[in-house]
Short mmCIF file of N, CA and C in Angstrom, two decimals:
data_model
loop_
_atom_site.label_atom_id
_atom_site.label_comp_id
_atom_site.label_asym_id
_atom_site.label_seq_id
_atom_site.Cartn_x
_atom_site.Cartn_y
_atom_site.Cartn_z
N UNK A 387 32.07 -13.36 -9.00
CA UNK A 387 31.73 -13.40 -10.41
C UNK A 387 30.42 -12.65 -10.61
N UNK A 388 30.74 -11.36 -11.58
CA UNK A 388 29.24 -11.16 -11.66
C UNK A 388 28.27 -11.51 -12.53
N UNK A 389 26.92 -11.81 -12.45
CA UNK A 389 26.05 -12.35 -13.38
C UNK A 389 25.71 -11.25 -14.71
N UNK A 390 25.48 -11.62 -15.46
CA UNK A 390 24.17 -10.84 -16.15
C UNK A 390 23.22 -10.41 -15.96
N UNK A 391 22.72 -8.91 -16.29
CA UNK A 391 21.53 -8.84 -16.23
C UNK A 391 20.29 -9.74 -16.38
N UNK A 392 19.35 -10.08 -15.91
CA UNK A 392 18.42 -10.72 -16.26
C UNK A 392 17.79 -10.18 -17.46
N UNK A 393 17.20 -10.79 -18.52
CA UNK A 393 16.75 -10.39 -19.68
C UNK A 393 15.42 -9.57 -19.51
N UNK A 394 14.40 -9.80 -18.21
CA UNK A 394 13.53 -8.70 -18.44
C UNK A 394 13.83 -7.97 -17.47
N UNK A 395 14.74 -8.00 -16.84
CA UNK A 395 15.27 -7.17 -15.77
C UNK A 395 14.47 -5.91 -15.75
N UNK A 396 13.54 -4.88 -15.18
CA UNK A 396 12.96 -3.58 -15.56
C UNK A 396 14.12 -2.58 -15.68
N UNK A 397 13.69 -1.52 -16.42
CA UNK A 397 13.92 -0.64 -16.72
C UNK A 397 13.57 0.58 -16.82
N UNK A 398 13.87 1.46 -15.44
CA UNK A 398 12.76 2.78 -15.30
C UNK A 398 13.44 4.18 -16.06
N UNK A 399 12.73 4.59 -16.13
CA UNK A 399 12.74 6.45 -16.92
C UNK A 399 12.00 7.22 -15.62
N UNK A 400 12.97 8.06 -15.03
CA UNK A 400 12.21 9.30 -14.56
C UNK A 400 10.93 10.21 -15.19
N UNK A 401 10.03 10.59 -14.65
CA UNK A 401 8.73 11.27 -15.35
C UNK A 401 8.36 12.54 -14.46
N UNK A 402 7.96 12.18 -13.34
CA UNK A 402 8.03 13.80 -12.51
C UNK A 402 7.98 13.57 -10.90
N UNK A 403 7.96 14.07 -10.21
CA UNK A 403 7.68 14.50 -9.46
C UNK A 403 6.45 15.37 -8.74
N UNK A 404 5.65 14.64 -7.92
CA UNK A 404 4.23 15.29 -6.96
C UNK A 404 4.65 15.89 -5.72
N UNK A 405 4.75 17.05 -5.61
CA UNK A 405 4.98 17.86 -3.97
C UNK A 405 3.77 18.16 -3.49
N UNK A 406 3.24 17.73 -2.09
CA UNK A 406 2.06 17.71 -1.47
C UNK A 406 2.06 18.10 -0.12
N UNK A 407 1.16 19.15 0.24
CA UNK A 407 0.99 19.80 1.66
C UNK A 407 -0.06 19.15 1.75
N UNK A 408 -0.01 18.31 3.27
CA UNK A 408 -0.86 17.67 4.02
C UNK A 408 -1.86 18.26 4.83
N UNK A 409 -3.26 18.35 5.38
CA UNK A 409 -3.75 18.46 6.63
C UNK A 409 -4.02 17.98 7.43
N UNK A 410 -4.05 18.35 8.60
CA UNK A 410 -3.59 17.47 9.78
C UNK A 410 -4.76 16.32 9.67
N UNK A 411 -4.35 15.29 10.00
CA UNK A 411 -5.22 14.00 10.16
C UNK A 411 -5.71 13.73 11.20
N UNK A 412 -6.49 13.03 10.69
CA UNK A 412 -7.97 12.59 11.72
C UNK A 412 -8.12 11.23 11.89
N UNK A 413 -8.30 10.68 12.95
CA UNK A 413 -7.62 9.50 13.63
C UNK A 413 -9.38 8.64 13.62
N UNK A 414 -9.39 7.25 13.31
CA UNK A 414 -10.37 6.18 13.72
C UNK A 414 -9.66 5.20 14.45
N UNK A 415 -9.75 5.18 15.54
CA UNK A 415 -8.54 4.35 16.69
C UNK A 415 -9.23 3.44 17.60
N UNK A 416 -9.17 2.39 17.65
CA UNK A 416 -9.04 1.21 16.64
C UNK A 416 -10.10 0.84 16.36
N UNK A 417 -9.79 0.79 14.65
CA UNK A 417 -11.19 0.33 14.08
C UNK A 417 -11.39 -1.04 14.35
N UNK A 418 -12.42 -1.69 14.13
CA UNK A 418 -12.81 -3.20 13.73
C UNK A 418 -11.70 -4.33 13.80
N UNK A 419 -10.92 -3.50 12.91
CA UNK A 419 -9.70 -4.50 12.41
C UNK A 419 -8.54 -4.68 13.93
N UNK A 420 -8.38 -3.40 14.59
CA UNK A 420 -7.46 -3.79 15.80
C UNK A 420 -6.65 -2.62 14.95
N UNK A 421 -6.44 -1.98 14.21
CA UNK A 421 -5.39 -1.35 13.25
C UNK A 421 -6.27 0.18 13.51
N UNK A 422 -5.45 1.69 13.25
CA UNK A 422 -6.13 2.52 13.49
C UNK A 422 -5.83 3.24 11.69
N UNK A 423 -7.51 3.88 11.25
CA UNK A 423 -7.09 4.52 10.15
C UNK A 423 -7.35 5.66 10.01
N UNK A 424 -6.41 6.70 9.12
CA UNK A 424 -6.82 7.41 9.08
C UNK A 424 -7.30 8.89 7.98
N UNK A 425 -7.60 9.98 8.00
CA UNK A 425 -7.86 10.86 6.68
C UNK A 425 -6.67 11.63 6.94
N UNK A 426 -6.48 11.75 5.96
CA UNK A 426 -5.21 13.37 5.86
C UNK A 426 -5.57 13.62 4.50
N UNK A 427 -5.99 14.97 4.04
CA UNK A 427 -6.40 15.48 3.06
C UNK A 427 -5.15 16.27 1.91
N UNK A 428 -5.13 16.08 0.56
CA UNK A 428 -4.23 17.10 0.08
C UNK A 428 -4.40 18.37 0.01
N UNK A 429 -3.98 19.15 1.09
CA UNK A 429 -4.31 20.84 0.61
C UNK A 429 -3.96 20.89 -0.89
N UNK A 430 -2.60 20.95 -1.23
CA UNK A 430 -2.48 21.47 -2.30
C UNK A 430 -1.13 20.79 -3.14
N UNK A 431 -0.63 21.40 -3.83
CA UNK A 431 1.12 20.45 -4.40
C UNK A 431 1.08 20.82 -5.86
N UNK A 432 2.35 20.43 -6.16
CA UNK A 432 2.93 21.02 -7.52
C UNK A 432 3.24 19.68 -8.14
N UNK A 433 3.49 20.00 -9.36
CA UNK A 433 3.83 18.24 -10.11
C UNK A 433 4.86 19.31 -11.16
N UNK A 434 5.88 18.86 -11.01
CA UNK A 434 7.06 18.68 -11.68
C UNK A 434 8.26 18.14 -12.63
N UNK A 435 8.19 17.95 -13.85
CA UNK A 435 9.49 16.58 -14.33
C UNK A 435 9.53 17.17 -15.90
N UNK A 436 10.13 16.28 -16.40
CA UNK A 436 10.60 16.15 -18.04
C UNK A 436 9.21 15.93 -18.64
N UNK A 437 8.23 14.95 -17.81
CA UNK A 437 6.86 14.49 -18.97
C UNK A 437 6.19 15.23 -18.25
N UNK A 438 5.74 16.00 -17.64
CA UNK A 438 4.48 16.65 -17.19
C UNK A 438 4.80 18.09 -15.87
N UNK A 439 3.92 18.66 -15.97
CA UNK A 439 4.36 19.63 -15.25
C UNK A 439 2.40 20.14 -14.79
N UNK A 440 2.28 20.71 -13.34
CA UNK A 440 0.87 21.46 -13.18
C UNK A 440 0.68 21.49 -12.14
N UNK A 441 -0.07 21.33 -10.97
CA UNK A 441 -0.51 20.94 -9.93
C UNK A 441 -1.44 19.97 -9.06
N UNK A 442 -1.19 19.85 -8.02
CA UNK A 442 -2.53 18.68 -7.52
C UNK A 442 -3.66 19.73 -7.31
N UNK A 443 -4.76 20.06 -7.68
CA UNK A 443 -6.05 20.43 -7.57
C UNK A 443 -6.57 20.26 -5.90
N UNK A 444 -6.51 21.82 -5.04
CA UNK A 444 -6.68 21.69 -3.72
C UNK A 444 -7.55 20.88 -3.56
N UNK A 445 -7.35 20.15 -2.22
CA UNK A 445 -8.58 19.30 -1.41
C UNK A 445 -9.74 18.71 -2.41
N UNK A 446 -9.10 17.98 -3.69
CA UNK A 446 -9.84 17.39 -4.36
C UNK A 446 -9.74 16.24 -3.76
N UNK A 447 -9.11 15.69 -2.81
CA UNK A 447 -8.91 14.05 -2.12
C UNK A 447 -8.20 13.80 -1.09
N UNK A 448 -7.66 13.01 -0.93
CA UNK A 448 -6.18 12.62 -0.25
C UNK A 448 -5.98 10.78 0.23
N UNK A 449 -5.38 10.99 1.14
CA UNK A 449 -4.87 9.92 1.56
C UNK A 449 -6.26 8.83 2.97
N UNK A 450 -6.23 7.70 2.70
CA UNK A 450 -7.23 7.10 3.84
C UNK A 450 -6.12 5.75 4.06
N UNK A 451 -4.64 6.12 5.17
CA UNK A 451 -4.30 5.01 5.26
C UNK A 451 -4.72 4.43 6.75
N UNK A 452 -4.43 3.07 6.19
CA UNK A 452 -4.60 2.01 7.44
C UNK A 452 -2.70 1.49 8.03
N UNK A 453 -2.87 2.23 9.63
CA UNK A 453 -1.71 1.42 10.17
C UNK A 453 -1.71 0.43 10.74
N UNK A 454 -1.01 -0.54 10.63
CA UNK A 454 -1.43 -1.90 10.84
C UNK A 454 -0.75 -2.23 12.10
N UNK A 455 -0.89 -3.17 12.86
CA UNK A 455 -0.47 -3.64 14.32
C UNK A 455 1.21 -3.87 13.83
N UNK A 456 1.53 -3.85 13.09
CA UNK A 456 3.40 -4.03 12.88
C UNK A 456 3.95 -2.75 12.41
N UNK A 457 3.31 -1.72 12.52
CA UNK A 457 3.88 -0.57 12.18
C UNK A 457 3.63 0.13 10.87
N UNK A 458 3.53 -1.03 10.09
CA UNK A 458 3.23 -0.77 8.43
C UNK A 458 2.11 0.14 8.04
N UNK A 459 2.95 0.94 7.43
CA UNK A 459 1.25 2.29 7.00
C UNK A 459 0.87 1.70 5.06
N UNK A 460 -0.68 1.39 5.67
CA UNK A 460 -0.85 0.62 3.97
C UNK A 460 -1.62 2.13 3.36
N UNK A 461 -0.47 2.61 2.69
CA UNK A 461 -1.33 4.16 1.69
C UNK A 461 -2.51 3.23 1.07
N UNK A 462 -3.62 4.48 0.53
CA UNK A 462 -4.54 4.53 -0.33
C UNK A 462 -4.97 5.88 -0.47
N UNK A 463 -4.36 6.68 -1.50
CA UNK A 463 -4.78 8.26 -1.79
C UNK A 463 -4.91 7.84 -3.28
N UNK A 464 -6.08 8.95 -2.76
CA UNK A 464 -6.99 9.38 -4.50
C UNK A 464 -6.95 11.05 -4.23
N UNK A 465 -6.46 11.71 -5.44
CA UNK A 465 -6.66 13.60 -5.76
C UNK A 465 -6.28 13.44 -6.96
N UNK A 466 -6.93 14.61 -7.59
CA UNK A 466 -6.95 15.40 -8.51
C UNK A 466 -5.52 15.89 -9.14
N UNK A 467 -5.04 15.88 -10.14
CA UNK A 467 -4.18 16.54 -10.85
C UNK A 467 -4.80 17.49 -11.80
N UNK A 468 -3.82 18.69 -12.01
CA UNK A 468 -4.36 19.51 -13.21
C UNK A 468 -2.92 19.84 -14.00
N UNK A 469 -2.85 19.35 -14.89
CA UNK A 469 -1.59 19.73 -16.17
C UNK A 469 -1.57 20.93 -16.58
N UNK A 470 -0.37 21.37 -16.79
CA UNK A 470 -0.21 22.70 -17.63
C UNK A 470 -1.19 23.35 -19.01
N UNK A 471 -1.43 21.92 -19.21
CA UNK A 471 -2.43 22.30 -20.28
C UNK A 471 -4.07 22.13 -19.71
N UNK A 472 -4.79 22.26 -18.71
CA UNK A 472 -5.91 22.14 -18.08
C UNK A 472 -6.40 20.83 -17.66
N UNK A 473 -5.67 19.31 -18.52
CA UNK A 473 -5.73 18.58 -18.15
C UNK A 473 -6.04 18.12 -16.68
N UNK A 474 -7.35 17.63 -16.41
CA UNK A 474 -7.40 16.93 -15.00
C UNK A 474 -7.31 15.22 -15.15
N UNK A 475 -6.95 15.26 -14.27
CA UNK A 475 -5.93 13.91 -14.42
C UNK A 475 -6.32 13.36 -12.95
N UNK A 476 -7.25 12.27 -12.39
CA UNK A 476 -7.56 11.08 -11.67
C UNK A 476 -6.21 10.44 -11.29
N UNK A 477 -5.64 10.34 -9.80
CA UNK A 477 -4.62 9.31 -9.55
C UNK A 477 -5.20 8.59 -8.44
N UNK A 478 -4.52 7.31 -8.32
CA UNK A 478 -5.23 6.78 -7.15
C UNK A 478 -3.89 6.05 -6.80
N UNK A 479 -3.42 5.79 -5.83
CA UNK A 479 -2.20 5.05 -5.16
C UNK A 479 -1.89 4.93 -4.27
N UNK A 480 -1.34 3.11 -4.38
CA UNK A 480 -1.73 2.14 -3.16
C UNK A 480 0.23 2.36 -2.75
N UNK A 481 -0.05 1.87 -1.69
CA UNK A 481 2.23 1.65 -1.26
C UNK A 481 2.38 1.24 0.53
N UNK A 482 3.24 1.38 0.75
CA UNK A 482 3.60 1.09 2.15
C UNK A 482 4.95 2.53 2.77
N UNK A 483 4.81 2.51 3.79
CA UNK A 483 5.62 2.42 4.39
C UNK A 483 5.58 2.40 5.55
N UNK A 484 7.04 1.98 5.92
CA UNK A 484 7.15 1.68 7.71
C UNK A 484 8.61 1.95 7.88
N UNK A 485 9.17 2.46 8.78
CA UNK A 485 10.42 2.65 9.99
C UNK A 485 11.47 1.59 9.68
N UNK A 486 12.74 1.88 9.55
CA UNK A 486 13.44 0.34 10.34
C UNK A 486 13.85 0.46 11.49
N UNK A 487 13.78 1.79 12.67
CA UNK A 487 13.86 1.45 13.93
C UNK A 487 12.74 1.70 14.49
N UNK A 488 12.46 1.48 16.02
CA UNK A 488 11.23 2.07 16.43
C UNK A 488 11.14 3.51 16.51
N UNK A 489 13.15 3.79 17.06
CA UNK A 489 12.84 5.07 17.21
C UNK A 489 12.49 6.59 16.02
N UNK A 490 13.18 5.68 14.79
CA UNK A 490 12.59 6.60 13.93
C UNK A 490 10.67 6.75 13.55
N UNK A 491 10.41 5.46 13.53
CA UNK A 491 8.53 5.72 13.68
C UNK A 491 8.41 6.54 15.01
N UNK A 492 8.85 6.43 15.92
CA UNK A 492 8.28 7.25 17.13
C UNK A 492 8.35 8.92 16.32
N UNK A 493 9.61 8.96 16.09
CA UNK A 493 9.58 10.23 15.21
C UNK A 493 8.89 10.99 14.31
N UNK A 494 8.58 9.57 13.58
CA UNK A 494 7.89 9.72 12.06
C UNK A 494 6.43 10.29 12.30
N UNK A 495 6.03 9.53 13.94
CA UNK A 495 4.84 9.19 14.12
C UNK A 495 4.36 10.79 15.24
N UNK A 496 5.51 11.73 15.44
CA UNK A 496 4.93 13.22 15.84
C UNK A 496 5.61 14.14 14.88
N UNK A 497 5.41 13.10 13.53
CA UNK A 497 5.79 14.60 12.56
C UNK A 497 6.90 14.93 12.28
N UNK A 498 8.01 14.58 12.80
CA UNK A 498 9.42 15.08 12.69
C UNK A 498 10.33 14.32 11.65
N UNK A 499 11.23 14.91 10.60
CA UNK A 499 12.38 14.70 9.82
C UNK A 499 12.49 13.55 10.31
N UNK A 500 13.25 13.18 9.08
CA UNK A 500 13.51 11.05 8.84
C UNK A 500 14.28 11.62 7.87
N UNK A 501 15.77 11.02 7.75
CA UNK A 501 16.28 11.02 6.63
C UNK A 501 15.77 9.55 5.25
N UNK A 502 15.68 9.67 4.58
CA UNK A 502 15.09 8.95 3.43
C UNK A 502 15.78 7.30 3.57
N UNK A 503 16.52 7.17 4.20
CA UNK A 503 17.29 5.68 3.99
C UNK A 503 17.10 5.38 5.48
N UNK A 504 16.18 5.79 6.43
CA UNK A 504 15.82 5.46 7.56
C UNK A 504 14.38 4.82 7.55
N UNK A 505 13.75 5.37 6.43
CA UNK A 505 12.35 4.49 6.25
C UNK A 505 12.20 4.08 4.98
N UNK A 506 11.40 3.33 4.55
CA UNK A 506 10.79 2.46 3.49
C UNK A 506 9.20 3.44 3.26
N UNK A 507 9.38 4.13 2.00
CA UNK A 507 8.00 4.38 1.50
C UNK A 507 7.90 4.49 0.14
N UNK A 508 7.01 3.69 -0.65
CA UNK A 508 6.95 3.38 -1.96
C UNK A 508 5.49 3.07 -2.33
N UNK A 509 5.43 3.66 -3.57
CA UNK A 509 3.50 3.54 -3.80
C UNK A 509 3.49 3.64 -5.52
N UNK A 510 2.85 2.70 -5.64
CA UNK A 510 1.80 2.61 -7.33
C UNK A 510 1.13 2.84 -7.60
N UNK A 511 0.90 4.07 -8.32
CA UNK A 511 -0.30 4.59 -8.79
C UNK A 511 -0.80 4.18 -9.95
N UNK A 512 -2.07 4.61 -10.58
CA UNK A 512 -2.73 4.26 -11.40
C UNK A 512 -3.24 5.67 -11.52
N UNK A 513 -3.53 5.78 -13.49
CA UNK A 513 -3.93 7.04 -13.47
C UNK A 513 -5.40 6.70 -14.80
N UNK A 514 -6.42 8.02 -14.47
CA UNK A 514 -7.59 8.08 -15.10
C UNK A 514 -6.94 9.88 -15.87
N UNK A 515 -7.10 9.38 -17.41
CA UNK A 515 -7.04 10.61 -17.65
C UNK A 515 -7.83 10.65 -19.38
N UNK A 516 -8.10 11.59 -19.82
CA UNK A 516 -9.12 11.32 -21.13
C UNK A 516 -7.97 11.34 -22.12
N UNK A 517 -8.51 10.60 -23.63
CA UNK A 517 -7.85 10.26 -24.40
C UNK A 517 -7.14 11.90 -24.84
N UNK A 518 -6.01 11.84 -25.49
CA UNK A 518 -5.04 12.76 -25.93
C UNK A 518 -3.74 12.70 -25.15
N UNK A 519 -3.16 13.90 -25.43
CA UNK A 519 -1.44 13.63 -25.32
C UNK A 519 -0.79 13.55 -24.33
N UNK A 520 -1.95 13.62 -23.16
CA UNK A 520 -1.56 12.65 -21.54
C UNK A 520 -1.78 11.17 -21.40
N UNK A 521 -2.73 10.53 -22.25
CA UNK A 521 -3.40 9.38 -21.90
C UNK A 521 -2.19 8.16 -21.47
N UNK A 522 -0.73 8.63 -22.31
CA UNK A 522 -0.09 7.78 -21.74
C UNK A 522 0.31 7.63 -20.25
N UNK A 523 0.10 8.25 -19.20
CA UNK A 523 -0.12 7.57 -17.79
C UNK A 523 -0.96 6.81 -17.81
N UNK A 524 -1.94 6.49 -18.32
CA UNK A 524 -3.12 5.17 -18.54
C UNK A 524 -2.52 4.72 -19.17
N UNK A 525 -1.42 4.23 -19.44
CA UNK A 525 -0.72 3.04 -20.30
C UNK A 525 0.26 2.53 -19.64
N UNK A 526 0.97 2.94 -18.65
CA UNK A 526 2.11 2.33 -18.48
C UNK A 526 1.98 2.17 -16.83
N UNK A 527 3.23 1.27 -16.15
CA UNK A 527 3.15 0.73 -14.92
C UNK A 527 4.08 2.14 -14.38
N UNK A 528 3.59 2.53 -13.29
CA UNK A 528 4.50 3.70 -12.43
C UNK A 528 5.05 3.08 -11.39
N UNK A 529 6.09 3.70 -10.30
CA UNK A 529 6.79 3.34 -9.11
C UNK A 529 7.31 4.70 -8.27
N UNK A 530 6.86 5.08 -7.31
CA UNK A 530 6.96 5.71 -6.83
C UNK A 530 7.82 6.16 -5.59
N UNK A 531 8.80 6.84 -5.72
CA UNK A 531 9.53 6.71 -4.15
C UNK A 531 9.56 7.84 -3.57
N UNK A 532 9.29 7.61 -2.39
CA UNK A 532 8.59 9.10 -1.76
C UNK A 532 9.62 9.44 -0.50
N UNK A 533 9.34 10.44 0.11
CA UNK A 533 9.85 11.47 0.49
C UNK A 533 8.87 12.09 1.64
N UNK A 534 9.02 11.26 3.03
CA UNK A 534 8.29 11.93 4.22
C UNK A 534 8.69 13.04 4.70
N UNK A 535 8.31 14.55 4.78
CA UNK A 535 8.65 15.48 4.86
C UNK A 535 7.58 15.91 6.01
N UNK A 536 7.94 16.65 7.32
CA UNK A 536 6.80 16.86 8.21
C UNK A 536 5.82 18.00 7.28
N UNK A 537 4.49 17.06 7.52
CA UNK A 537 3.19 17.61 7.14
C UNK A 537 3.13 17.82 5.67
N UNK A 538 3.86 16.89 5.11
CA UNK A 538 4.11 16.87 3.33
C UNK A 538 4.85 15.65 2.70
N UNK A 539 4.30 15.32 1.64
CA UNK A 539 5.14 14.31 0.80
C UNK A 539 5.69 14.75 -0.47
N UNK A 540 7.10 14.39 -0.84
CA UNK A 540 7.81 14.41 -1.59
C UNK A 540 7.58 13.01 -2.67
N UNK A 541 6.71 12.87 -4.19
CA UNK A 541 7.19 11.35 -4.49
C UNK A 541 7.46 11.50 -5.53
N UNK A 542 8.83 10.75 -6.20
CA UNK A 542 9.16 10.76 -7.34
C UNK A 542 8.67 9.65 -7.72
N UNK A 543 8.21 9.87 -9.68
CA UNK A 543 7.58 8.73 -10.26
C UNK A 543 8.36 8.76 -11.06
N UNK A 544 8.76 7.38 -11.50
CA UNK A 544 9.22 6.22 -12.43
C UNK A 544 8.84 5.50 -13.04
N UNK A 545 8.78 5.98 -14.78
CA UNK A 545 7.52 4.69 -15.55
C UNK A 545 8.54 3.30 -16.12
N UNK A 546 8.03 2.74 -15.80
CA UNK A 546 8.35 1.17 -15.89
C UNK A 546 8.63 1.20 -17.77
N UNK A 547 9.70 0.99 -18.14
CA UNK A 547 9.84 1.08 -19.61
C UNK A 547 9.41 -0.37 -20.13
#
């Protein structure tokens, strides 16, 4: 028997797409925590979709994740966006991912192809952008599903309607 939707059940809308070339990362092994973290910078990337279109602004930031003793990579990247219209645009976004076998992290973990339903990677961003006809990314909840690509990420965003 099937149920009903739940009444606030979410409801996402596609918005765009961030393509990002990585540089090679730089390892703190093992920090404090027992967990090793590390920098990988955004060279560069394109932003793509129906609501927005421009680029990520080279080596304005990147990524500082922490991998944790279970495999789990906890993202935290902050860079620069620039919109078609000059707009610079502040993102910052938190997410996970990790493997469901070992042998695909062994993979994951020298760089090599993963097909997308072999790992778990998903991230929420938050965006800083000045008032006008972008400000709505400062309004609404995003969801992100990404796309490990060697030495690059693929993430599509989804605003929470």
């Amino acid at each position: 028997m099937e149920s009903a939707p739940h009444p606030f059940a979410p409801m996402f809308e596609y918005a765009f797409t961030i393509s990002l070339s990585l540089t090679g990362a730089r390892y703190l092994e093992p920090t404090t925590m027992g967990a090793t973290r590390l920098a990988v910078y955004a060279a560069d990337g394109s932003i793509d979709g129906p609501q927005i279109k421009g680029r990520v602004v080279p080596m304005s930031g990147g990524d500082w994740p922490l991998v944790r003793p279970d495999g789990v990579i906890d993202f935290d990247a902050r860079y620069l966006l620039e919109l078609e219209d000059g707009t610079i645009v502040y993102l910052q976004s938190r997410g996970y991912r990790w493997a469901r076998t070992p042998e695909v992290a062994e993979r994951m973990g020298r760089n090599e192809p993963a097909d997308p339903d072999e790992y778990y990677m998903r991230v929420s961003p938050k965006f800083d952008v000045p008032a006008g006809p972008h400000d709505w990314l400062a309004k609404h909840v995003f969801v992100g599903v990404a796309e490990k690509i060697p030495n690059a990420n693929r993430i599509h965003y989804f605003k929470l309607l």
